Amino acid sequence: MIVNLVITQGEYQTSADPAATISTLLGSCVACCLWDPVAKVGGMNHILLASTTCNAAKSDLAGINAMELLINDLLKMGANRTRLLAKAFGGAQMIRGLSEIGPSNCAFATNFLAMENIECVASSLGGTASRNVVFTPTTGAARVKAHHEAQMDVPVSRPMAHGNDLELF
């Protein structure tokens, strides 16, 4: 029986069950899928922000913490850090002109993997489309479904029209 583990912002899951999949929905967030093909264990995280200045209660939302939690859990399950492979997804620019969260998350993920010498064998990063990702942690297989690109514009504030000079007090 297939077991689908669903993760949301700031969460991660790992598994050594060949029947398990891990899935998530991404907009500007990034998911890093890591696995060890020899130990046949893997996992996925859902990174909300590349970094945060929030308190410790929200630190799971930050990229560095999300990556370390995932890697440490995989090591406890028997993975070898030198054999870890990665796939990275998400980081869309969902609202034009509002922020650079998506591109910042993409940069964090690619830089972290490079600094940690974890080979990223596939990615679908950036753009303006949200994505559904389904990852099989024991094999590293991933399916990505990009939704139509529907980037929203930030509403522009219009100056209020001035009426007559009547003053109310």
PDB file of N, CA and C in Angstrom, residues 15-16 20-21 37 47 62 70 76 79 94 105 133 142 145 152:
ATOM      1  N   SER A  15      11.966   8.903   5.002  1.00  0.00           N
ATOM      2  CA  SER A  15      11.418   7.549   4.989  1.00  0.00           C
ATOM      3  C   SER A  15      12.406   6.576   4.356  1.00  0.00           C
ATOM      4  N   ALA A  16      12.309   5.327   4.797  1.00  0.00           N
ATOM      5  CA  ALA A  16      13.033   4.218   4.189  1.00  0.00           C
ATOM      6  C   ALA A  16      12.039   3.199   3.640  1.00  0.00           C
ATOM      7  N   ALA A  20       6.523   4.500   0.201  1.00  0.00           N
ATOM      8  CA  ALA A  20       6.207   5.867   0.637  1.00  0.00           C
ATOM      9  C   ALA A  20       6.541   6.896  -0.440  1.00  0.00           C
ATOM     10  N   THR A  21       5.711   7.926  -0.492  1.00  0.00           N
ATOM     11  CA  THR A  21       6.013   9.128  -1.262  1.00  0.00           C
ATOM     12  C   THR A  21       5.841  10.318  -0.324  1.00  0.00           C
ATOM     13  N   PRO A  37      21.300   6.762  -2.363  1.00  0.00           N
ATOM     14  CA  PRO A  37      20.894   5.636  -3.198  1.00  0.00           C
ATOM     15  C   PRO A  37      21.387   4.277  -2.702  1.00  0.00           C
ATOM     16  N   ILE A  47      10.992  24.716   2.486  1.00  0.00           N
ATOM     17  CA  ILE A  47      11.638  25.921   3.006  1.00  0.00           C
ATOM     18  C   ILE A  47      10.786  27.139   2.672  1.00  0.00           C
ATOM     19  N   ALA A  62      13.205  28.698   8.376  1.00  0.00           N
ATOM     20  CA  ALA A  62      14.419  29.194   7.737  1.00  0.00           C
ATOM     21  C   ALA A  62      15.172  28.066   7.041  1.00  0.00           C
ATOM     22  N   LEU A  70      16.784  17.998   8.029  1.00  0.00           N
ATOM     23  CA  LEU A  70      16.619  16.920   7.056  1.00  0.00           C
ATOM     24  C   LEU A  70      17.873  16.055   6.976  1.00  0.00           C
ATOM     25  N   LYS A  76      20.829   9.757  10.755  1.00  0.00           N
ATOM     26  CA  LYS A  76      20.362   8.841  11.811  1.00  0.00           C
ATOM     27  C   LYS A  76      19.756   7.573  11.222  1.00  0.00           C
ATOM     28  N   ALA A  79      22.040   7.034   6.287  1.00  0.00           N
ATOM     29  CA  ALA A  79      22.603   7.679   5.094  1.00  0.00           C
ATOM     30  C   ALA A  79      24.043   8.095   5.363  1.00  0.00           C
ATOM     31  N   MET A  94       5.785  34.707  -7.310  1.00  0.00           N
ATOM     32  CA  MET A  94       4.329  34.601  -7.392  1.00  0.00           C
ATOM     33  C   MET A  94       3.625  35.942  -7.556  1.00  0.00           C
ATOM     34  N   ASN A 105      15.007  32.213  -2.182  1.00  0.00           N
ATOM     35  CA  ASN A 105      14.954  30.805  -1.781  1.00  0.00           C
ATOM     36  C   ASN A 105      15.720  29.921  -2.760  1.00  0.00           C
ATOM     37  N   VAL A 133       4.892  18.669  -6.074  1.00  0.00           N
ATOM     38  CA  VAL A 133       6.034  17.760  -6.136  1.00  0.00           C
ATOM     39  C   VAL A 133       5.684  16.493  -5.375  1.00  0.00           C
ATOM     40  N   ALA A 142      11.196  11.728  -8.733  1.00  0.00           N
ATOM     41  CA  ALA A 142      10.341  12.872  -8.414  1.00  0.00           C
ATOM     42  C   ALA A 142       9.453  13.192  -9.608  1.00  0.00           C
ATOM     43  N   LYS A 145       4.511  18.744 -11.178  1.00  0.00           N
ATOM     44  CA  LYS A 145       3.453  19.277 -12.038  1.00  0.00           C
ATOM     45  C   LYS A 145       3.414  20.782 -11.824  1.00  0.00           C
ATOM     46  N   MET A 152       0.528  37.391 -10.206  1.00  0.00           N
ATOM     47  CA  MET A 152      -0.346  38.507  -9.869  1.00  0.00           C
ATOM     48  C   MET A 152       0.471  39.787  -9.781  1.00  0.00           C
TER      49      MET A 152
END
